[in-house]
Short mmCIF file of C-alpha atoms and ligand atoms in Angstrom, two decimals:
data_model
loop_
_atom_site.label_atom_id
_atom_site.label_comp_id
_atom_site.label_asym_id
_atom_site.label_seq_id
_atom_site.Cartn_x
_atom_site.Cartn_y
_atom_site.Cartn_z
CA UNK A 1 0.02 -0.01 0.01
CA UNK A 2 1.35 3.38 -1.03
CA UNK A 3 1.34 5.87 1.87
CA UNK A 4 1.57 9.58 1.12
CA UNK A 5 1.68 12.58 3.37
CA UNK A 6 -0.34 14.79 1.00
CA UNK A 7 -2.14 17.94 2.25
CA UNK A 8 -5.52 16.27 1.76
CA UNK A 9 -4.63 13.00 3.56
CA UNK A 10 -6.10 12.41 7.00
CA UNK A 11 -4.03 10.90 9.80
CA UNK A 12 -4.45 9.82 13.36
CA UNK A 13 -2.35 8.66 16.25
CA UNK A 14 -2.65 4.87 16.61
CA UNK A 15 -4.85 3.53 19.44
CA UNK A 16 -1.91 2.04 21.39
CA UNK A 17 0.15 5.24 21.39
CA UNK A 18 0.17 7.86 24.15
CA UNK A 19 1.90 11.21 23.56
CA UNK A 20 3.25 12.32 26.97
CA UNK A 21 4.91 15.74 27.55
CA UNK A 22 8.23 15.21 29.36
CA UNK A 23 9.13 18.93 29.74
CA UNK A 24 11.49 21.20 27.85
CA UNK A 25 9.72 20.55 24.51
CA UNK A 26 10.32 16.79 24.77
CA UNK A 27 7.52 14.34 24.11
CA UNK A 28 7.44 10.66 24.92
CA UNK A 29 5.57 8.54 22.36
CA UNK A 30 4.73 5.52 24.45
CA UNK A 31 3.35 2.37 22.88
CA UNK A 32 1.45 0.82 25.74
CA UNK A 33 1.01 -2.59 24.12
CA UNK A 34 4.74 -3.27 23.69
CA UNK A 35 6.04 -0.75 26.32
CA UNK A 36 8.31 0.65 23.65
CA UNK A 37 8.98 4.33 24.01
CA UNK A 38 10.50 7.00 21.76
CA UNK A 39 11.36 10.57 22.60
CA UNK A 40 11.44 13.66 20.37
CA UNK A 41 12.05 17.31 21.04
CA UNK A 42 9.37 19.16 19.10
CA UNK A 43 8.61 22.77 18.29
CA UNK A 44 5.25 23.65 19.87
CA UNK A 45 3.36 24.03 16.54
CA UNK A 46 4.58 20.57 15.42
CA UNK A 47 3.61 19.04 18.77
CA UNK A 48 0.15 20.66 18.52
CA UNK A 49 -0.31 19.29 15.02
CA UNK A 50 0.59 15.73 16.01
CA UNK A 51 -1.53 15.90 19.16
CA UNK A 52 -4.53 16.96 17.04
CA UNK A 53 -4.29 14.05 14.61
CA UNK A 54 -7.61 12.23 15.12
CA UNK A 55 -8.53 11.63 11.47
CA UNK A 56 -11.35 14.17 11.46
CA UNK A 57 -9.49 16.81 9.41
CA UNK A 58 -6.95 16.65 6.58
CA UNK A 59 -3.27 17.34 7.22
CA UNK A 60 -3.43 20.79 5.65
CA UNK A 61 -6.34 21.91 7.88
CA UNK A 62 -4.61 20.69 11.03
CA UNK A 63 -1.38 22.36 10.06
CA UNK A 64 -3.09 25.68 9.29
CA UNK A 65 -4.91 25.57 12.61
CA UNK A 66 -1.57 25.46 14.46
CA UNK A 67 0.59 27.73 12.30
CA UNK A 68 2.57 24.92 10.63
CA UNK A 69 2.92 23.70 7.03
CA UNK A 70 2.54 20.20 5.60
CA UNK A 71 6.12 20.41 4.28
CA UNK A 72 7.40 21.10 7.81
CA UNK A 73 5.60 18.15 9.30
CA UNK A 74 5.88 15.49 6.60
CA UNK A 75 9.38 14.25 7.45
CA UNK A 76 8.42 13.78 11.11
CA UNK A 77 5.22 12.07 10.01
CA UNK A 78 7.31 9.61 7.99
CA UNK A 79 9.31 8.79 11.11
CA UNK A 80 6.17 8.32 13.21
CA UNK A 81 4.62 6.09 10.52
CA UNK A 82 7.76 3.94 10.29
CA UNK A 83 7.63 3.46 14.05
CA UNK A 84 3.94 2.52 14.05
CA UNK A 85 2.83 5.65 15.92
CA UNK A 86 0.47 7.15 13.29
CA UNK A 87 -1.74 5.74 10.54
CA UNK A 88 -3.83 7.17 7.71
CA UNK A 89 -7.59 7.36 8.25
CA UNK A 90 -8.14 5.17 5.13
CA UNK A 91 -6.10 2.39 6.73
CA UNK A 92 -7.92 2.79 10.09
CA UNK A 93 -11.30 2.53 8.32
CA UNK A 94 -10.12 -0.57 6.41
CA UNK A 95 -8.93 -2.18 9.64
CA UNK A 96 -12.20 -1.45 11.43
CA UNK A 97 -14.15 -3.00 8.53
CA UNK A 98 -12.54 -6.43 8.84
CA UNK A 99 -13.53 -9.22 11.21
CA UNK A 100 -9.86 -9.49 12.24
CA UNK A 101 -9.45 -5.87 13.36
CA UNK A 102 -8.12 -6.89 16.78
CA UNK A 103 -5.38 -8.98 15.14
CA UNK A 104 -4.61 -6.15 12.70
CA UNK A 105 -4.41 -3.65 15.60
CA UNK A 106 -2.00 -6.00 17.33
CA UNK A 107 0.18 -6.50 14.21
CA UNK A 108 0.02 -2.72 13.63
CA UNK A 109 2.29 -2.28 16.67
CA UNK A 110 5.02 -3.97 14.64
CA UNK A 111 4.14 -3.19 11.02
CA UNK A 112 3.67 0.37 9.72
CA UNK A 113 0.33 1.06 8.02
CA UNK A 114 1.97 0.75 4.55
CA UNK A 115 2.96 -2.87 5.29
CA UNK A 116 0.20 -4.03 7.58
CA UNK A 117 -2.29 -5.60 5.17
CA UNK A 118 0.45 -7.34 3.21
CA UNK A 119 1.79 -8.83 6.45
CA UNK A 120 -1.69 -10.02 7.46
CA UNK A 121 -2.24 -11.49 3.99
CA UNK A 122 0.99 -13.50 4.34
CA UNK A 123 -0.27 -14.73 7.70
CA UNK A 124 -3.77 -15.50 6.42
CA UNK A 125 -2.59 -17.48 3.42
CA UNK A 126 0.14 -19.46 5.19
CA UNK A 127 -0.45 -23.20 4.83
CA UNK A 128 0.28 -24.73 8.23
CA UNK A 129 0.61 -28.49 8.71
CA UNK A 130 -0.06 -29.83 12.23
CA UNK A 131 1.39 -33.31 12.80
CA UNK A 132 -0.42 -34.87 15.71
CA UNK A 133 -3.89 -33.53 16.68
CA UNK A 134 -4.05 -34.30 20.36
CA UNK A 135 -4.15 -31.71 23.12
CA UNK A 136 -1.41 -29.35 21.95
CA UNK A 137 -2.18 -29.86 18.22
CA UNK A 138 -5.88 -29.14 18.64
CA UNK A 139 -5.35 -25.99 20.74
CA UNK A 140 -2.62 -24.73 18.42
CA UNK A 141 -4.95 -25.13 15.41
CA UNK A 142 -7.78 -23.27 17.19
CA UNK A 143 -5.55 -20.35 18.19
CA UNK A 144 -4.19 -20.00 14.65
CA UNK A 145 -7.70 -19.96 13.20
CA UNK A 146 -8.68 -17.25 15.76
CA UNK A 147 -5.63 -15.29 14.60
CA UNK A 148 -6.71 -15.35 10.91
CA UNK A 149 -4.97 -18.36 9.40
CA UNK A 150 -7.15 -20.14 6.90
CA UNK A 151 -5.15 -23.02 5.46
CA UNK A 152 -4.64 -26.10 7.59
CA UNK A 153 -3.33 -29.56 7.01
CA UNK A 154 -4.08 -31.77 10.04
CA UNK A 155 -2.46 -35.22 10.28
CA UNK A 156 -3.59 -37.80 12.88
CA UNK A 157 -5.06 -41.30 12.65
CA UNK A 158 -6.63 -41.45 16.11
CA UNK A 159 -10.20 -41.16 17.26
CA UNK A 160 -11.37 -38.95 20.16
CA UNK A 161 -11.51 -40.83 23.45
CA UNK A 162 -12.97 -39.83 26.77
CA UNK A 163 -9.44 -39.70 28.25
CA UNK A 164 -8.59 -36.83 25.82
CA UNK A 165 -11.27 -34.47 27.17
CA UNK A 166 -9.33 -33.11 30.17
CA UNK A 167 -6.87 -31.17 28.06
CA UNK A 168 -7.97 -30.80 24.44
CA UNK A 169 -10.58 -28.89 22.44
CA UNK A 170 -12.68 -32.03 22.04
CA UNK A 171 -16.11 -32.38 23.57
CA UNK A 172 -18.19 -35.34 24.73
CA UNK A 173 -20.08 -35.30 21.45
CA UNK A 174 -16.76 -35.83 19.59
CA UNK A 175 -15.98 -39.16 21.28
CA UNK A 176 -15.50 -41.82 18.62
CA UNK A 177 -14.93 -39.32 15.80
CA UNK A 178 -11.58 -39.06 13.99
CA UNK A 179 -9.59 -36.27 15.70
CA UNK A 180 -8.92 -34.54 12.37
CA UNK A 181 -12.67 -34.35 11.68
CA UNK A 182 -13.39 -32.96 15.14
CA UNK A 183 -10.69 -30.30 14.65
CA UNK A 184 -11.95 -29.39 11.17
CA UNK A 185 -15.43 -28.90 12.55
CA UNK A 186 -14.14 -26.57 15.31
CA UNK A 187 -12.06 -24.57 12.86
CA UNK A 188 -15.01 -24.12 10.48
CA UNK A 189 -17.06 -22.80 13.36
CA UNK A 190 -14.37 -20.21 14.06
CA UNK A 191 -14.14 -18.96 10.47
CA UNK A 192 -16.06 -19.88 7.38
CA UNK A 193 -13.04 -19.03 5.24
CA UNK A 194 -10.99 -21.90 6.78
CA UNK A 195 -9.90 -24.76 4.56
CA UNK A 196 -8.76 -27.97 6.24
CA UNK A 197 -7.01 -30.83 4.50
CA UNK A 198 -7.51 -33.91 6.74
CA UNK A 199 -5.04 -36.74 6.72
CA UNK A 200 -6.46 -39.62 8.84
CA UNK A 201 -3.26 -41.48 9.38
CA UNK A 202 -0.72 -42.09 12.08
CA UNK A 203 2.53 -41.58 10.26
CA UNK A 204 4.93 -44.32 11.17
CA UNK A 205 8.15 -43.55 9.28
CA UNK A 206 10.13 -40.75 7.68
CA UNK A 207 9.36 -41.88 4.09
CA UNK A 208 5.62 -41.76 4.64
CA UNK A 209 5.85 -38.30 6.25
CA UNK A 210 7.99 -37.01 3.38
CA UNK A 211 5.42 -38.31 0.88
CA UNK A 212 2.47 -36.68 2.76
CA UNK A 213 4.21 -33.31 3.15
CA UNK A 214 5.47 -33.34 -0.45
CA UNK A 215 1.87 -33.59 -1.57
CA UNK A 216 0.37 -31.14 0.92
CA UNK A 217 3.16 -28.55 0.46
CA UNK A 218 2.90 -26.65 3.80
CA UNK A 219 4.68 -23.36 4.37
CA UNK A 220 5.11 -24.08 8.14
CA UNK A 221 5.00 -27.35 10.10
CA UNK A 222 4.17 -27.77 13.78
CA UNK A 223 5.23 -30.99 15.41
CA UNK A 224 2.70 -32.04 18.07
CA UNK A 225 3.19 -35.83 17.51
CA UNK A 226 4.47 -37.86 20.40
CA UNK A 227 4.26 -41.31 18.73
CA UNK A 228 6.68 -43.07 18.44
CA UNK A 229 8.26 -40.15 20.37
CA UNK A 230 8.66 -36.34 19.98
CA UNK A 231 12.38 -36.88 19.29
CA UNK A 232 11.72 -39.35 16.46
CA UNK A 233 9.02 -37.29 14.75
CA UNK A 234 11.12 -34.15 15.16
CA UNK A 235 14.03 -35.93 13.46
CA UNK A 236 11.75 -36.91 10.55
CA UNK A 237 10.47 -33.37 10.18
CA UNK A 238 13.96 -31.94 10.50
CA UNK A 239 15.23 -34.09 7.66
CA UNK A 240 12.35 -33.09 5.33
CA UNK A 241 12.42 -29.39 6.28
CA UNK A 242 16.16 -28.93 6.05
CA UNK A 243 16.05 -30.36 2.57
CA UNK A 244 13.02 -28.29 1.48
CA UNK A 245 13.87 -25.06 3.32
CA UNK A 246 10.58 -25.10 5.30
CA UNK A 247 10.48 -23.66 8.84
CA UNK A 248 9.01 -25.69 11.68
CA UNK A 249 8.05 -25.46 15.33
CA UNK A 250 8.48 -28.25 17.87
CA UNK A 251 5.48 -27.64 20.07
CA UNK A 252 6.89 -29.43 23.08
CA UNK A 253 5.31 -31.54 25.74
CA UNK A 254 2.96 -30.79 28.55
CA UNK A 255 2.52 -33.92 30.60
CA UNK A 256 5.15 -33.11 33.17
CA UNK A 257 5.15 -30.46 35.91
CA UNK A 258 7.98 -28.96 33.92
CA UNK A 259 6.28 -28.30 30.59
CA UNK A 260 8.63 -28.25 27.62
CA UNK A 261 8.47 -25.31 25.20
CA UNK A 262 10.10 -26.55 21.97
CA UNK A 263 12.37 -24.75 19.56
CA UNK A 264 11.63 -23.08 16.24
CA UNK A 265 13.76 -23.92 13.26
CA UNK A 266 14.24 -21.99 10.10
CA UNK A 267 16.63 -23.95 7.86
CA UNK A 268 19.81 -22.06 7.18
CA UNK A 269 18.89 -19.29 9.66
CA UNK A 270 18.86 -21.09 13.04
CA UNK A 271 20.01 -24.20 14.81
CA UNK A 272 18.14 -27.32 13.65
CA UNK A 273 16.84 -30.23 15.70
CA UNK A 274 20.07 -32.19 15.09
CA UNK A 275 22.09 -29.25 16.47
CA UNK A 276 19.89 -29.29 19.58
CA UNK A 277 20.51 -33.02 20.08
CA UNK A 278 24.25 -32.50 20.00
CA UNK A 279 24.03 -29.77 22.65
CA UNK A 280 21.50 -31.59 24.84
CA UNK A 281 23.53 -34.79 24.77
CA UNK A 282 26.54 -32.88 26.02
CA UNK A 283 24.47 -31.21 28.79
CA UNK A 284 22.96 -34.55 29.77
CA UNK A 285 26.35 -36.24 29.95
CA UNK A 286 27.49 -33.50 32.39
CA UNK A 287 24.40 -33.47 34.55
CA UNK A 288 23.76 -37.21 34.79
CA UNK A 289 27.38 -38.11 35.68
CA UNK A 290 26.91 -41.82 35.61
CA UNK A 291 23.27 -41.93 36.84
CA UNK A 292 21.49 -44.80 35.16
CA UNK A 293 18.05 -44.09 33.79
CA UNK A 294 15.40 -46.73 34.10
CA UNK A 295 13.29 -47.16 30.99
CA UNK A 296 9.63 -47.32 31.90
CA UNK A 297 7.28 -47.61 28.95
CA UNK A 298 3.60 -46.54 29.16
CA UNK A 299 3.95 -44.51 32.31
CA UNK A 300 0.53 -42.89 31.95
CA UNK A 301 1.64 -39.63 33.52
CA UNK A 302 -0.74 -36.92 34.66
CA UNK A 303 -1.67 -33.97 32.44
CA UNK A 304 -3.33 -30.63 33.06
CA UNK A 305 -5.22 -28.38 30.62
CA UNK A 306 -3.53 -25.10 31.64
CA UNK A 307 -0.15 -26.56 30.79
CA UNK A 308 -1.43 -27.66 27.42
CA UNK A 309 -2.66 -24.13 26.94
CA UNK A 310 0.75 -22.61 27.71
CA UNK A 311 2.63 -25.02 25.41
CA UNK A 312 0.16 -24.57 22.52
CA UNK A 313 -0.07 -20.73 22.95
CA UNK A 314 3.68 -20.42 22.64
CA UNK A 315 3.74 -22.76 19.63
CA UNK A 316 0.93 -20.78 17.92
CA UNK A 317 2.79 -17.51 18.63
CA UNK A 318 5.84 -18.92 16.89
CA UNK A 319 3.80 -19.97 13.87
CA UNK A 320 2.41 -16.42 13.64
CA UNK A 321 5.92 -14.98 13.74
CA UNK A 322 7.01 -17.36 11.00
CA UNK A 323 3.88 -16.75 8.95
CA UNK A 324 4.31 -12.94 8.68
CA UNK A 325 7.79 -13.61 7.23
CA UNK A 326 9.43 -10.32 8.25
CA UNK A 327 12.41 -9.14 10.23
CA UNK A 328 9.97 -6.89 12.11
CA UNK A 329 8.66 -9.93 14.04
CA UNK A 330 11.12 -12.79 14.20
CA UNK A 331 10.66 -16.13 15.96
CA UNK A 332 11.44 -15.99 19.69
CA UNK A 333 12.46 -19.66 19.96
CA UNK A 334 15.27 -19.82 17.47
CA UNK A 335 18.37 -21.49 19.04
CA UNK A 336 16.73 -22.28 22.38
CA UNK A 337 14.05 -24.25 24.12
CA UNK A 338 12.15 -23.48 27.31
CA UNK A 339 10.59 -25.05 30.33
CA UNK A 340 7.58 -23.85 32.20
CA UNK A 341 7.53 -24.77 35.85
CA UNK A 342 4.02 -25.39 37.11
CA UNK A 343 5.05 -25.05 40.79
CA UNK A 344 6.62 -21.59 40.41
CA UNK A 345 5.20 -20.20 37.14
CA UNK A 346 8.78 -19.65 36.03
CA UNK A 347 9.87 -19.96 32.43
CA UNK A 348 13.48 -20.90 31.91
CA UNK A 349 15.47 -21.40 28.71
CA UNK A 350 18.36 -23.54 27.47
CA UNK A 351 20.46 -22.09 24.65
CA UNK A 352 20.82 -24.45 21.67
CA UNK A 353 23.20 -22.76 19.27
CA UNK A 354 23.89 -23.87 15.64
CA UNK A 355 26.58 -26.61 15.72
CA UNK A 356 29.24 -26.69 13.04
CA UNK A 357 29.39 -30.53 13.37
CA UNK A 358 25.80 -30.56 12.05
CA UNK A 359 26.53 -28.35 9.06
CA UNK A 360 22.93 -27.18 8.72
CA UNK A 361 23.67 -23.48 8.62
CA UNK A 362 26.14 -23.90 5.77
CA UNK A 363 25.90 -21.45 2.84
CA UNK A 364 24.55 -24.20 0.54
CA UNK A 365 21.43 -24.50 2.72
CA UNK A 366 21.14 -20.78 3.43
CA UNK A 367 20.90 -19.99 -0.28
CA UNK A 368 17.81 -22.25 -0.69
CA UNK A 369 15.85 -20.51 2.02
CA UNK A 370 13.70 -17.52 1.05
CA UNK A 371 15.10 -14.54 2.96
CA UNK A 372 12.92 -12.64 5.36
CA UNK A 373 11.52 -9.62 3.64
CA UNK A 374 10.03 -6.51 5.18
ZN1 ZN B 401 21.81 -28.46 12.63
#
């Protein structure tokens, strides 16, 4: 969208911005949603013009009312626009007319008005594949649909059981239905524009997953599959994604009192799953110091819905950051993973840097990955 500071254009200060006088001609432009602040020393007529920007009058009228000219103010307006402090009335009206205006207002704290709708369109059209549609997978899908995503590929061969109800989106009436059908039904109720490709299958090896993903062609993959294990499915996804240059999120696990927040991988840009294994094996060797682990299959551990919510919320946030494809909003879980402690509400992180032994950030891979654009 072309943004111009013409005399007849109407502008307003964005809803999340407060303009606070700090004395001596200095004004603090405080973005309450992100707590970012920027300070400018302004001549009084310029400050009065900016303070009066509510979209009701054109720039020329506002400038005349305060003894300023459009030429005087336009450079400063460009700066305020670039920093998401002001927006044109036409953009405000367009935002207010959409069903996703809350999401657009949120993204508008990161994307200037000129880029906002393009960023949202990238998000909306992103094809996200969710492998494993249990508790975390189902909540992640629902949150992404609420945020405006419309293209889903859901992969799971299981049916809803009563034991799933304590932590997933499924209801009593879904018991017996394939999980992918129950999810599709929920997503369609959130937005009529949603398209869901259902794959009723429990993927059991890397070849089958590669075949499915090659056909479905997702832009982003979320791993929520814990069968045979999260490590095994993550290794399959890693192999496919590194080769294809597709970013993915490991959604993590929630059935422990320390809930795991998985890493986000963008091939060529960040550490991959193999890199994380190398680092974690080293850390484990140090911390275990000869302790023998007992292998106990089918432990049937406890699980709690709020922990599922935390894990899936953070996974969905990462998908949104990947989906907007911009340096203005980059993934927060590159090169690290986290742990949420239910007892203390603390979130802690382990750094998982790219490892040269893995070779995944080599130039040959980097060149295949579409660069982030603004
Ligand atoms: Zn790697």
